[in-house]
Coordinates of C-alpha atoms in Angstrom, one line a residue:
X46 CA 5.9 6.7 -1.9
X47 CA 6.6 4.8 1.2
X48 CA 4.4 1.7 1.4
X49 CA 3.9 -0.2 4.9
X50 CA 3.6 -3.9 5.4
X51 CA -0.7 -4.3 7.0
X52 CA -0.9 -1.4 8.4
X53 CA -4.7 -0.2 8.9
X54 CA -5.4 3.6 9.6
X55 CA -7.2 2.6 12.6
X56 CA -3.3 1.1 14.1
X57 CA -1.7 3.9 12.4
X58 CA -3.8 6.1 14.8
X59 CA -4.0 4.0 18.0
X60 CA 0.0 3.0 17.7
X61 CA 0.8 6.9 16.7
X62 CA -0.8 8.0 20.0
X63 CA 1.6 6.0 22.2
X64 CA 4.4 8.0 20.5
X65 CA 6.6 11.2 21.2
X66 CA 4.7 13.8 20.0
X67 CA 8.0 14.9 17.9
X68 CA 7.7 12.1 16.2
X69 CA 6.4 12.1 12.3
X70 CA 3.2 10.5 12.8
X71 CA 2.1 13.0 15.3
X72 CA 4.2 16.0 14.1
X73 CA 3.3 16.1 11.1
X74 CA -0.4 15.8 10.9
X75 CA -0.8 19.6 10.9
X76 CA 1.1 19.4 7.0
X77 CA -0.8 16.4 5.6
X78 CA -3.7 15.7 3.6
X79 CA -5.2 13.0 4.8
X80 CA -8.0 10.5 3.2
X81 CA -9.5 8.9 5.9
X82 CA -11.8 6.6 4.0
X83 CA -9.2 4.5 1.8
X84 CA -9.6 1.2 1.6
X85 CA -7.3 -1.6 -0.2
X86 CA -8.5 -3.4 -3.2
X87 CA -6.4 -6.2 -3.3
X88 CA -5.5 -8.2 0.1
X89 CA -2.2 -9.2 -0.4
X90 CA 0.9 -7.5 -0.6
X91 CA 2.1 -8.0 -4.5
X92 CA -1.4 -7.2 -5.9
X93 CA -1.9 -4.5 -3.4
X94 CA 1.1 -2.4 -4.7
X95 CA 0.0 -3.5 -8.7
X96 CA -3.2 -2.2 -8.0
X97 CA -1.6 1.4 -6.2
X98 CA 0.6 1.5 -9.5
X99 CA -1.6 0.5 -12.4
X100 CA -5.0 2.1 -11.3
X101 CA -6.8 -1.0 -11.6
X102 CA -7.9 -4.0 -9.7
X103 CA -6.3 -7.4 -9.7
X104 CA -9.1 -10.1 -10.0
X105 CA -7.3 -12.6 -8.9
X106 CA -5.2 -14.3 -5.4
X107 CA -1.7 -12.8 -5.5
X108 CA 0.4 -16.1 -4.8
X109 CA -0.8 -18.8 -6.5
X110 CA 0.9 -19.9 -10.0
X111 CA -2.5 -21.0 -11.5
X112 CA -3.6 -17.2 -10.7
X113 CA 0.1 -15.4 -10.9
X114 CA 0.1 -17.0 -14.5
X115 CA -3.6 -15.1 -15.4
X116 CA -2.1 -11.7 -14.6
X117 CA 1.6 -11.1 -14.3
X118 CA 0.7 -9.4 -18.1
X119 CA 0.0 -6.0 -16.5
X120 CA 3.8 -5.6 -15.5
X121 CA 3.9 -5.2 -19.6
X122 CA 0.7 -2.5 -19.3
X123 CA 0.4 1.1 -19.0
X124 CA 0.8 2.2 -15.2
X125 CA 1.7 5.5 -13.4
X126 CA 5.0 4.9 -14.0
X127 CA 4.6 5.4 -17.7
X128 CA 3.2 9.0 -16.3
X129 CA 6.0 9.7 -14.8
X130 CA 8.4 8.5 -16.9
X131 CA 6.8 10.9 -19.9
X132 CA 7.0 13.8 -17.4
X133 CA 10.8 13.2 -17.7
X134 CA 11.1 11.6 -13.7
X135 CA 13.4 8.9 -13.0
X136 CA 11.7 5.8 -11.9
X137 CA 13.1 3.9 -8.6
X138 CA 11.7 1.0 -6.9
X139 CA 13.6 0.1 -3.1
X140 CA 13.3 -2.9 -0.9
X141 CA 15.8 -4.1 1.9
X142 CA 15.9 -7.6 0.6
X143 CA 17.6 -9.6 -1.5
X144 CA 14.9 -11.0 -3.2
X145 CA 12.7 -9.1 -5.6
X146 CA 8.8 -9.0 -5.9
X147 CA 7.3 -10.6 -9.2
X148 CA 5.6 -8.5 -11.1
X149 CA 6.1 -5.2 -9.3
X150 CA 9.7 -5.6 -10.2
X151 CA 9.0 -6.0 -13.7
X152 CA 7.2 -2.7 -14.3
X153 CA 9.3 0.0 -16.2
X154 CA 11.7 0.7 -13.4
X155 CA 14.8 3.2 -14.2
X156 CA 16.4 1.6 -11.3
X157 CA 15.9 -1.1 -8.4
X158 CA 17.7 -0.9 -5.4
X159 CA 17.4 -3.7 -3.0
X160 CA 20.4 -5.8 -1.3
X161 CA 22.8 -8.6 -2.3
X162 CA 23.2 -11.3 0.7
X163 CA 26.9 -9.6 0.6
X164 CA 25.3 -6.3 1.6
X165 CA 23.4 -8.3 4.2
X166 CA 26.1 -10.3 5.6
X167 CA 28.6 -6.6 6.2
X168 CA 25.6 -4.9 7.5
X169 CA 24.6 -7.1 10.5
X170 CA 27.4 -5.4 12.6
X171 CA 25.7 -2.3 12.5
X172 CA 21.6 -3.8 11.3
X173 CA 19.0 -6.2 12.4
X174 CA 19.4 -8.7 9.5
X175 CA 17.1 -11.7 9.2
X176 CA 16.1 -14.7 7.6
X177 CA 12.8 -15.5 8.9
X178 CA 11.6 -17.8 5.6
X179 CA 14.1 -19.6 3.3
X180 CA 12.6 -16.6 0.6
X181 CA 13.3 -14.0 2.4
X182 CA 16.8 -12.7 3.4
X183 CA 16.3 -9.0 4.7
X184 CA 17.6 -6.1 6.8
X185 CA 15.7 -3.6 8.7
X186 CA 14.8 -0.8 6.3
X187 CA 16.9 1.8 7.9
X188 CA 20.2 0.5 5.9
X189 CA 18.5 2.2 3.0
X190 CA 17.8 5.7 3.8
X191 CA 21.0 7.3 2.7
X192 CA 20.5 5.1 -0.4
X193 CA 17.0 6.8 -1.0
X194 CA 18.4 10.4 -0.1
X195 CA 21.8 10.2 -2.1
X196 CA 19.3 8.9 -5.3
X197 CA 17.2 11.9 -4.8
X198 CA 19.9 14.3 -4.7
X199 CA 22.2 13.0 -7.8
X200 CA 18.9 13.2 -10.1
X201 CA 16.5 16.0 -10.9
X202 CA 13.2 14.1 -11.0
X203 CA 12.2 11.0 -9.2
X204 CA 9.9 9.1 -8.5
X205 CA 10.9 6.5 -5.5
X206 CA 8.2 3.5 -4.7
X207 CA 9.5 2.1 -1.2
X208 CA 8.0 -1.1 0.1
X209 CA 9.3 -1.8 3.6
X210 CA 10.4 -4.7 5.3
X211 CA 9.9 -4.1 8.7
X212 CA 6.3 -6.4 9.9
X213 CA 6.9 -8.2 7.0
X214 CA 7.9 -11.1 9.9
X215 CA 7.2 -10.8 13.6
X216 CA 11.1 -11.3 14.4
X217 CA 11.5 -7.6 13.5
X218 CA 9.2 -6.2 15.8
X219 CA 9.9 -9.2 18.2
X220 CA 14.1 -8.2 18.7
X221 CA 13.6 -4.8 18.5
X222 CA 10.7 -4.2 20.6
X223 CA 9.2 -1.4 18.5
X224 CA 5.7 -1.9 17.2
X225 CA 5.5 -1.5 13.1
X226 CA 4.4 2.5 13.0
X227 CA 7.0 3.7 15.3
X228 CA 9.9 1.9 13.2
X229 CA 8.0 3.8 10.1
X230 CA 7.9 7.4 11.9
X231 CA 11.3 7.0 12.5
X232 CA 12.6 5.5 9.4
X233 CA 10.6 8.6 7.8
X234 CA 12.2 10.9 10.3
X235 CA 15.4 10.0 9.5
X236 CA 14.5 10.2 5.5
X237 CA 13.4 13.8 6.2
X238 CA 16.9 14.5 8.2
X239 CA 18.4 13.4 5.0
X240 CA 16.3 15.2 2.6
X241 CA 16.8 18.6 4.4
X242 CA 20.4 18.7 4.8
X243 CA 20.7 17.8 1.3
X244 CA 18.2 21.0 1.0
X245 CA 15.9 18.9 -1.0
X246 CA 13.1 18.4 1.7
X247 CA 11.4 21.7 0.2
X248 CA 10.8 19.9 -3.4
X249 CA 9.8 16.7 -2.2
X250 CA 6.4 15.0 -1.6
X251 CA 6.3 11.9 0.6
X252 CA 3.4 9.6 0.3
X253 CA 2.4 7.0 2.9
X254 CA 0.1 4.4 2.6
X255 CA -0.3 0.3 3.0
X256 CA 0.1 -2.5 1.1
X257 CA -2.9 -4.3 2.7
X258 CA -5.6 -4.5 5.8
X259 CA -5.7 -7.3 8.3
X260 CA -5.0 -10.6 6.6
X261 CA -5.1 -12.5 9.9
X262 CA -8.4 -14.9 10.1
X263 CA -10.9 -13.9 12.2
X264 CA -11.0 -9.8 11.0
X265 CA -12.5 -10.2 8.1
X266 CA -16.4 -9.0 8.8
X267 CA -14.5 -5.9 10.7
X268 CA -14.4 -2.3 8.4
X269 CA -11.2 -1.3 9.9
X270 CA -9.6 -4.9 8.2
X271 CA -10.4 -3.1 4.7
X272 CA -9.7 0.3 5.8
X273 CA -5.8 2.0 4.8
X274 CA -3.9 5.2 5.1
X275 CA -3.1 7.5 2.9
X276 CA -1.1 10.9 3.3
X277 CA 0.7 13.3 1.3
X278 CA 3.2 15.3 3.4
X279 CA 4.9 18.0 2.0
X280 CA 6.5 21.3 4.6
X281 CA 4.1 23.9 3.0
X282 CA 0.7 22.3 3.3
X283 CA -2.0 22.8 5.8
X284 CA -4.0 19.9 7.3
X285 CA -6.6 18.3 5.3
X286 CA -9.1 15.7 5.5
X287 CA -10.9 13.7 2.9
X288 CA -13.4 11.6 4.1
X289 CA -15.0 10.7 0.5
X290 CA -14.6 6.9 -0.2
X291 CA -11.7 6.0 -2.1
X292 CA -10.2 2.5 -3.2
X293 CA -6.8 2.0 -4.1
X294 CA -7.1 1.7 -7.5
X295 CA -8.1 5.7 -7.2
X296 CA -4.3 6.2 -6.1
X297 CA -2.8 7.1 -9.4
X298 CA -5.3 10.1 -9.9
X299 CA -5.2 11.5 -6.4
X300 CA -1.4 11.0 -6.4
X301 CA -1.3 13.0 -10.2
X302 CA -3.8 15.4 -8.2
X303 CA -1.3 15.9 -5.0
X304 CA 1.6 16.1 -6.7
X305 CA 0.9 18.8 -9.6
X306 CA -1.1 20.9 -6.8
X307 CA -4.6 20.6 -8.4
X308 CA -7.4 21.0 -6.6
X309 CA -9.3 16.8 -6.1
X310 CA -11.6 16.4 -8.8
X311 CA -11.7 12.8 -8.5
X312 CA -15.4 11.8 -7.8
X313 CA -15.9 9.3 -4.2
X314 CA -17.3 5.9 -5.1
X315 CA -20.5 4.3 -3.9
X316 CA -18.4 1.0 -3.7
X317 CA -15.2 -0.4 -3.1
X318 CA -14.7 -3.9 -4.4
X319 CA -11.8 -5.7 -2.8
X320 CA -9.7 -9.2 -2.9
X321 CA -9.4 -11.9 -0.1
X322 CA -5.5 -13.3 0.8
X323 CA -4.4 -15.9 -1.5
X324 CA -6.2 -19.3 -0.9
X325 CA -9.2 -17.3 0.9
X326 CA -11.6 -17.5 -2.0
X327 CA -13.2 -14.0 -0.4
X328 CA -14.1 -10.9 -2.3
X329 CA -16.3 -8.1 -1.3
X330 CA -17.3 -4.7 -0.9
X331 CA -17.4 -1.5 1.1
X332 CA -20.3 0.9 0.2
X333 CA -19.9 4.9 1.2
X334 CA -22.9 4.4 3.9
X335 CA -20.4 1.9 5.7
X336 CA -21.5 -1.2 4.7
X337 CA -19.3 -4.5 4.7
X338 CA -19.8 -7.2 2.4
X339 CA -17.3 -10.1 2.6
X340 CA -18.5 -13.2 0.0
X341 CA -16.6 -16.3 -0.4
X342 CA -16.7 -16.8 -4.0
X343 CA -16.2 -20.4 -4.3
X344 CA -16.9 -21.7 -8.0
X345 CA -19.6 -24.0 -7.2
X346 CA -20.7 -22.2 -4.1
X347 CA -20.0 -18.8 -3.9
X348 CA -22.4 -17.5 -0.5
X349 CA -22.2 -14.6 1.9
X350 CA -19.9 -15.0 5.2
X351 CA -20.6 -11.4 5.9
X352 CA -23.1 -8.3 5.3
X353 CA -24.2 -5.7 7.5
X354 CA -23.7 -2.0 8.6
X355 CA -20.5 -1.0 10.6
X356 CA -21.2 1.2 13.1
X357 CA -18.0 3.0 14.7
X358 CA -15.9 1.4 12.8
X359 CA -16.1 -2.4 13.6
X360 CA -19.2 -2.7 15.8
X361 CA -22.0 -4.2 14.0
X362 CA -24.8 -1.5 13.6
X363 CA -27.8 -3.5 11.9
X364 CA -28.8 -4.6 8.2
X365 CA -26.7 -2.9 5.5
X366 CA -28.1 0.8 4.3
X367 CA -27.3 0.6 0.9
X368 CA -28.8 -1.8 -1.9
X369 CA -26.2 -3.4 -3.4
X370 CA -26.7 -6.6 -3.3
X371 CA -24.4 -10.0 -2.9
X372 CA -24.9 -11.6 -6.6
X373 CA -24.2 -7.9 -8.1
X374 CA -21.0 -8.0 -6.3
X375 CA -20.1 -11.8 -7.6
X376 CA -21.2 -10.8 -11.2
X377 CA -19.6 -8.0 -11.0
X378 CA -16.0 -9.9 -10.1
X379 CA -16.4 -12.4 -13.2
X380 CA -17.6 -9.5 -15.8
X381 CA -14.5 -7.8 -14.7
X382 CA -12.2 -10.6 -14.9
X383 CA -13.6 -11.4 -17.9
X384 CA -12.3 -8.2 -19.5
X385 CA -9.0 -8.0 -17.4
X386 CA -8.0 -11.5 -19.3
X387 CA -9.4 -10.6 -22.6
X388 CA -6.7 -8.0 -22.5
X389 CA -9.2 -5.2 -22.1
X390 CA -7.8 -3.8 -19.1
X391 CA -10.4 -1.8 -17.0
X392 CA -9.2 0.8 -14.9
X393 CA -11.6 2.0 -11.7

């Protein structure tokens, strides 16, 4: 599962066209099955990838330690991990940095590969190693590939979470003049190099998806902020396209789905409920007729910034067609948080 750092499906697409054509993103489309209406539940990066792994919604802002403090519980909480981990496949979480995610880190990994600033300090001969913020002391994601493809090889059954570095700060895609997807089509393409001449392409499913939409100011009435990819690749399958709406709390059961071969049973939602970055006080919606609903739920004054029809894609098309209403959406938030810190996790 190979996470990217803000990518929206509508860059993926518009950056992927300005490619090679032999070049994942564009070869690979005809063995992909695509869901096209994905959007992210939780706006930044930590509770993003919580809420891909434990099926369920964070109700809270990712960074702040009043709010880090309400749910860093779940890391103790059944997750797909534990799914795996019963179905006897080793558990491996990767990051080309020497620092370590809260929380995501502290889920039942078998094994954490990330970098010591040793490893950082040899590799910049060969690397682009950086140290954009005094947290974050990183190389470009390539130095782990042969990492990722000897782990695969040396074990049986794993299960590999990969959050990449690369976007994470502008200095990446500022040195090496690359935009964000075509370092990620060739990082992959080099993972798939590795994977077939270790002969191990043919029993391996790679996932790509995003930790987040759009965080930048100014996006946030725009469908296409909210909007993520999500592809399963695998040699053998032919192109598919699901255009149900999905949130990313529903990517533990269509990653269970892809990966044992079932046909999707998983039912598309009316709504999608999401989280604002940390300190934005915004939650909201996404409704399957295309509706965006962006609320700043401030405690004493929670009101609507945002809530009409998108029509092709971020073009405002009119009132909203569905009837789910602004204070359902608020009410909705606190009943749920409500239960998330009683310790009755709900999932979906």
């Amino acid at each position: 599962v190979l996470v990217m750092e803000q990518i929206t499906l509508a860059q993926l697409r518009e950056d992927s066209r300005a490619l090679p054509h032999d070049t994942f993103f564009n070869r690979e489309e005809e063995h992909s099955h695509e869901y096209n209406n994905f959007f992210a539940a939780d706006m930044d990066s930590r509770t993003g990838m919580l809420a891909l792994l434990g099926g369920r919604l964070i109700p809270f802002e990712a960074y702040s330690d009043e709010d880090v403090d309400q749910y860093s519980f779940v890391s103790g909480k059944p997750s797909l991990l534990n799914i795996v981990k019963n179905r006897n496949y080793r558990t491996v979480y990767s990051a080309s940095e020497t620092e370590r995610e809260l929380v995501v880190t502290d889920l039942p990994w078998d094994q954490i590969y990330t970098l010591t600033h040793e490893e950082v300090d040899q590799a910049r001969s060969k690397y682009l190693c950086i140290n954009p913020y005094e947290f974050e002391h990183s190389c470009e994601d390539k130095i782990m590939v042969s990492r990722l493809v000897n782990d695969v090889v040396k074990h049986d059954r794993v299960f590999l979470f990969y959050e990449f570095i690369f976007g994470h700060a502008s200095e990446y895609i500022d040195i090496q003049k690359k935009t964000a997807v075509q370092y990620y089509s060739e990082f992959i393409d080099d993972l798939i190099s590795g994977l077939r001449k270790a002969h191990e392409l043919d029993q391996t499913l790679i996932v790509v998806t995003s930790d987040h939409g759009i965080r930048d100011h100014g996006y946030e009435s725009w469908l296409s902020t909210y909007r993520i990819p999500l592809l399963f690749y695998h040699p053998s399958f032919k192109k598919q396209v699901h255009p149900e709406l999905h949130s990313q709390i529903d990517f533990r059961d269509i990653f269970l789905e892809e990966s044992s071969g079932r046909p999707s049973s998983l039912k598309a939602r009316k709504f999608a409920v999401f989280m604002g970055t940390t300190t934005s006080s915004i939650v909201g919606a996404i409704t399957d007729q295309g509706d965006v609903m962006v609320l700043k739920n401030r405690k004493w004054l929670p009101y609507v910034m945002f809530n009409k029809n998108a029509d092709e894609e971020d073009a405002p098309g009119g009132p909203p067609k569905s009837d789910l209403k602004p204070g359902a959406v608020v009410r909705y938030i606190q009943d749920y948080r409500a239960k998330f810190l009683s310790g009755n996790l709900p999932a979906h």
